[in-house]
Amino acid sequence: MKQHISIAIALMASAGLAAAQTSITDGFGDGDRDNDGSLDGPLTDASDVGINWYSVGGTTSGGDPKPELTVADDAGGINSGNALFSQSRGSNAELAGFFGSQVSLGSNIGDTMTLSFDLRLNAASEPLTDLSDSAELRFGLYTDSDNELGTGGWGTSDGDFDSGSSSPGVGGDSGFFFRTPINDAAPASFASRIIYEPNNPDNIAGGSGTETIRVEDDFGGIYDELSHNIEVTFERILGAPGEDLLITFAIDGVSFSDTTVGEGLPLGDLASFDYFVIMMSQDMDYAIDNFSLTTTAIPAPGVAAVMGLAGLAGVRRRR
């Protein structure tokens, strides 16, 4: 019997029922953070094209972009290759990575979407001790809800796109974002958060959001200049549209999670995203690397069962 089952699983895979996967990755090996054909850093892997990264926080009073983005070798930091460096030049200076086409979580129970990236605080110009107890890393995945991407430089250039009053820009977009403390030591009282933000009215990832799905005291945080892996997983669970997500937030493998059930989120597909945003709530430089956004779709249970039975029947006939 065990032999029959193993052969049936192989038949299901050969019939196209193995888990399907799509993945966006960026390790910045091409040295070109916005894919405009000019190098922003050393070229180490021309095939590592990745996505388009832009500063979306406007400029300083002196006209410098917030943040300033460069690609450089980060040997001894995150890894032995390139990373994307963000010189914040002030608090709440957002950068965004644009996918080029929308990435969606599958509709079957068990389908997953995983966001992963490595991050290192870079305190050469702003020591970690300068941060207050309220300093946070904030990042998230957002949907171009008002269909403004590609107009006025939004999603195609650096610029001032982070205010809800800016048009085009982040105003009106929806998504999930995540908050966790940063400092040289864990403050006496802190909390990490998972938040849903519908039709963002103000600065993106700007604070409390509209619907806090989960607050977790004493979770993680980043309190040094070492490399840390950050991962968020969305999993489709049984529930009404808008109440069918299990969301897990992890730093270096330590995680907390919650479902969207009972949160009163809008009905419909809440897990289709056009871009990624990251920022520090206070002035702190950082580097990110090994960015990936991966979806894994499993076959619908009914289809898998039918094909499984067909595979077993075929095995029995051959015997």
Tab-separated table of N, CA, C and O in Angstrom, residues 67 86 88 90-95 117 119-122 128 131 134-139 180-183 205 222 230 277-288:
chain	number	residue	atom	x	y	z
A	67	PRO	N	14.886	58.787	1.470
A	67	PRO	CA	16.306	58.599	1.755
A	67	PRO	C	17.133	58.615	0.470
A	67	PRO	O	16.573	58.537	-0.619
A	86	SER	N	20.356	52.620	2.606
A	86	SER	CA	19.447	53.746	2.734
A	86	SER	C	20.010	54.741	3.737
A	86	SER	O	20.152	54.417	4.923
A	88	SER	N	18.921	57.718	5.572
A	88	SER	CA	17.560	58.210	5.808
A	88	SER	C	17.436	59.720	5.688
A	88	SER	O	16.457	60.238	5.160
A	90	GLY	N	16.754	61.833	8.056
A	90	GLY	CA	15.582	62.253	8.811
A	90	GLY	C	14.642	61.096	9.066
A	90	GLY	O	14.815	59.995	8.529
A	91	SER	N	13.644	61.328	9.871
A	91	SER	CA	12.678	60.286	10.214
A	91	SER	C	11.650	60.101	9.118
A	91	SER	O	11.445	60.977	8.268
A	92	ASN	N	10.997	58.954	9.143
A	92	ASN	CA	9.879	58.666	8.235
A	92	ASN	C	10.238	58.909	6.772
A	92	ASN	O	9.451	59.483	6.010
A	93	ALA	N	11.433	58.470	6.390
A	93	ALA	CA	11.881	58.605	5.000
A	93	ALA	C	11.724	57.250	4.322
A	93	ALA	O	12.549	56.352	4.521
A	94	GLU	N	10.688	57.120	3.536
A	94	GLU	CA	10.337	55.821	2.972
A	94	GLU	C	11.066	55.538	1.662
A	94	GLU	O	11.303	56.440	0.858
A	95	LEU	N	11.391	54.261	1.479
A	95	LEU	CA	11.795	53.784	0.160
A	95	LEU	C	10.825	52.675	-0.226
A	95	LEU	O	10.186	52.054	0.627
A	117	PHE	N	13.483	39.305	3.783
A	117	PHE	CA	14.641	40.148	3.466
A	117	PHE	C	15.552	40.200	4.682
A	117	PHE	O	15.144	39.925	5.818
A	119	LEU	N	18.185	42.571	6.958
A	119	LEU	CA	18.324	43.990	7.308
A	119	LEU	C	19.425	44.171	8.341
A	119	LEU	O	19.575	43.359	9.256
A	120	ARG	N	20.174	45.257	8.186
A	120	ARG	CA	21.213	45.613	9.154
A	120	ARG	C	21.169	47.105	9.399
A	120	ARG	O	21.230	47.907	8.455
A	121	LEU	N	21.013	47.505	10.658
A	121	LEU	CA	21.115	48.913	11.006
A	121	LEU	C	22.548	49.374	10.784
A	121	LEU	O	23.502	48.655	11.080
A	122	ASN	N	22.701	50.587	10.238
A	122	ASN	CA	24.010	51.123	9.889
A	122	ASN	C	24.205	52.436	10.649
A	122	ASN	O	23.832	53.502	10.175
A	128	LEU	N	23.047	54.196	17.640
A	128	LEU	CA	21.813	53.600	18.150
A	128	LEU	C	21.387	54.248	19.460
A	128	LEU	O	20.195	54.298	19.782
A	131	LEU	N	18.637	56.937	19.454
A	131	LEU	CA	17.239	56.594	19.242
A	131	LEU	C	16.468	56.624	20.561
A	131	LEU	O	16.982	56.205	21.604
A	134	SER	N	10.809	54.949	21.480
A	134	SER	CA	9.707	54.762	20.538
A	134	SER	C	10.173	54.506	19.109
A	134	SER	O	9.343	54.384	18.201
A	135	ALA	N	11.489	54.423	18.885
A	135	ALA	CA	12.004	54.212	17.530
A	135	ALA	C	11.591	52.850	16.997
A	135	ALA	O	11.620	51.852	17.714
A	136	GLU	N	11.200	52.819	15.714
A	136	GLU	CA	10.687	51.588	15.118
A	136	GLU	C	11.152	51.401	13.694
A	136	GLU	O	11.356	52.376	12.949
A	137	LEU	N	11.291	50.151	13.306
A	137	LEU	CA	11.314	49.737	11.909
A	137	LEU	C	9.873	49.515	11.480
A	137	LEU	O	9.101	48.855	12.190
A	138	ARG	N	9.498	50.050	10.336
A	138	ARG	CA	8.165	49.825	9.779
A	138	ARG	C	8.306	49.418	8.313
A	138	ARG	O	9.091	50.002	7.570
A	139	PHE	N	7.556	48.426	7.904
A	139	PHE	CA	7.594	47.978	6.517
A	139	PHE	C	6.272	47.321	6.184
A	139	PHE	O	5.497	46.933	7.079
A	180	THR	N	8.161	47.161	14.557
A	180	THR	CA	8.938	46.513	15.607
A	180	THR	C	10.019	47.475	16.087
A	180	THR	O	10.519	48.290	15.294
A	181	PRO	N	10.381	47.445	17.365
A	181	PRO	CA	11.323	48.428	17.912
A	181	PRO	C	12.740	48.284	17.372
A	181	PRO	O	13.178	47.195	16.994
A	182	ILE	N	13.476	49.390	17.365
A	182	ILE	CA	14.912	49.417	17.102
A	182	ILE	C	15.566	50.277	18.174
A	182	ILE	O	14.979	51.251	18.655
A	183	ASN	N	16.778	49.923	18.572
A	183	ASN	CA	17.487	50.690	19.591
A	183	ASN	C	18.801	49.981	19.895
A	183	ASN	O	19.123	48.967	19.290
A	205	ALA	N	2.520	53.635	6.167
A	205	ALA	CA	3.122	52.985	7.342
A	205	ALA	C	3.388	54.012	8.436
A	205	ALA	O	4.367	53.930	9.160
A	222	ILE	N	15.161	44.938	17.066
A	222	ILE	CA	16.538	44.897	16.578
A	222	ILE	C	17.352	45.885	17.391
A	222	ILE	O	17.080	47.095	17.365
A	230	ILE	N	14.182	39.002	8.307
A	230	ILE	CA	12.793	39.349	8.608
A	230	ILE	C	11.906	38.626	7.604
A	230	ILE	O	12.179	38.636	6.399
A	277	VAL	N	7.204	48.684	0.953
A	277	VAL	CA	7.674	49.935	1.553
A	277	VAL	C	8.434	49.622	2.834
A	277	VAL	O	8.051	48.718	3.592
A	278	ILE	N	9.508	50.369	3.093
A	278	ILE	CA	10.249	50.219	4.342
A	278	ILE	C	10.749	51.589	4.784
A	278	ILE	O	11.068	52.451	3.954
A	279	MET	N	10.818	51.790	6.111
A	279	MET	CA	11.258	53.067	6.674
A	279	MET	C	11.660	52.866	8.128
A	279	MET	O	11.355	51.844	8.748
A	280	MET	N	12.354	53.866	8.677
A	280	MET	CA	12.621	53.967	10.105
A	280	MET	C	11.858	55.178	10.633
A	280	MET	O	11.874	56.244	10.010
A	281	SER	N	11.198	55.021	11.783
A	281	SER	CA	10.394	56.128	12.304
A	281	SER	C	11.258	57.256	12.848
A	281	SER	O	10.769	58.373	13.055
A	282	GLN	N	12.543	56.980	13.125
A	282	GLN	CA	13.499	58.010	13.515
A	282	GLN	C	14.722	57.915	12.611
A	282	GLN	O	14.872	56.959	11.857
A	283	ASP	N	15.579	58.910	12.677
A	283	ASP	CA	16.708	59.012	11.752
A	283	ASP	C	17.697	57.876	12.005
A	283	ASP	O	18.435	57.887	12.999
A	284	MET	N	17.713	56.886	11.120
A	284	MET	CA	18.624	55.745	11.244
A	284	MET	C	18.880	55.168	9.865
A	284	MET	O	17.936	54.848	9.130
A	285	ASP	N	20.146	55.060	9.490
A	285	ASP	CA	20.526	54.455	8.216
A	285	ASP	C	20.499	52.935	8.338
A	285	ASP	O	20.636	52.375	9.440
A	286	TYR	N	20.357	52.254	7.203
A	286	TYR	CA	20.290	50.794	7.231
A	286	TYR	C	20.595	50.241	5.847
A	286	TYR	O	20.642	50.981	4.851
A	287	ALA	N	20.805	48.930	5.804
A	287	ALA	CA	21.021	48.220	4.544
A	287	ALA	C	20.071	47.039	4.489
A	287	ALA	O	19.765	46.425	5.523
A	288	ILE	N	19.570	46.726	3.292
A	288	ILE	CA	18.741	45.541	3.105
A	288	ILE	C	19.309	44.704	1.959
A	288	ILE	O	19.973	45.224	1.061
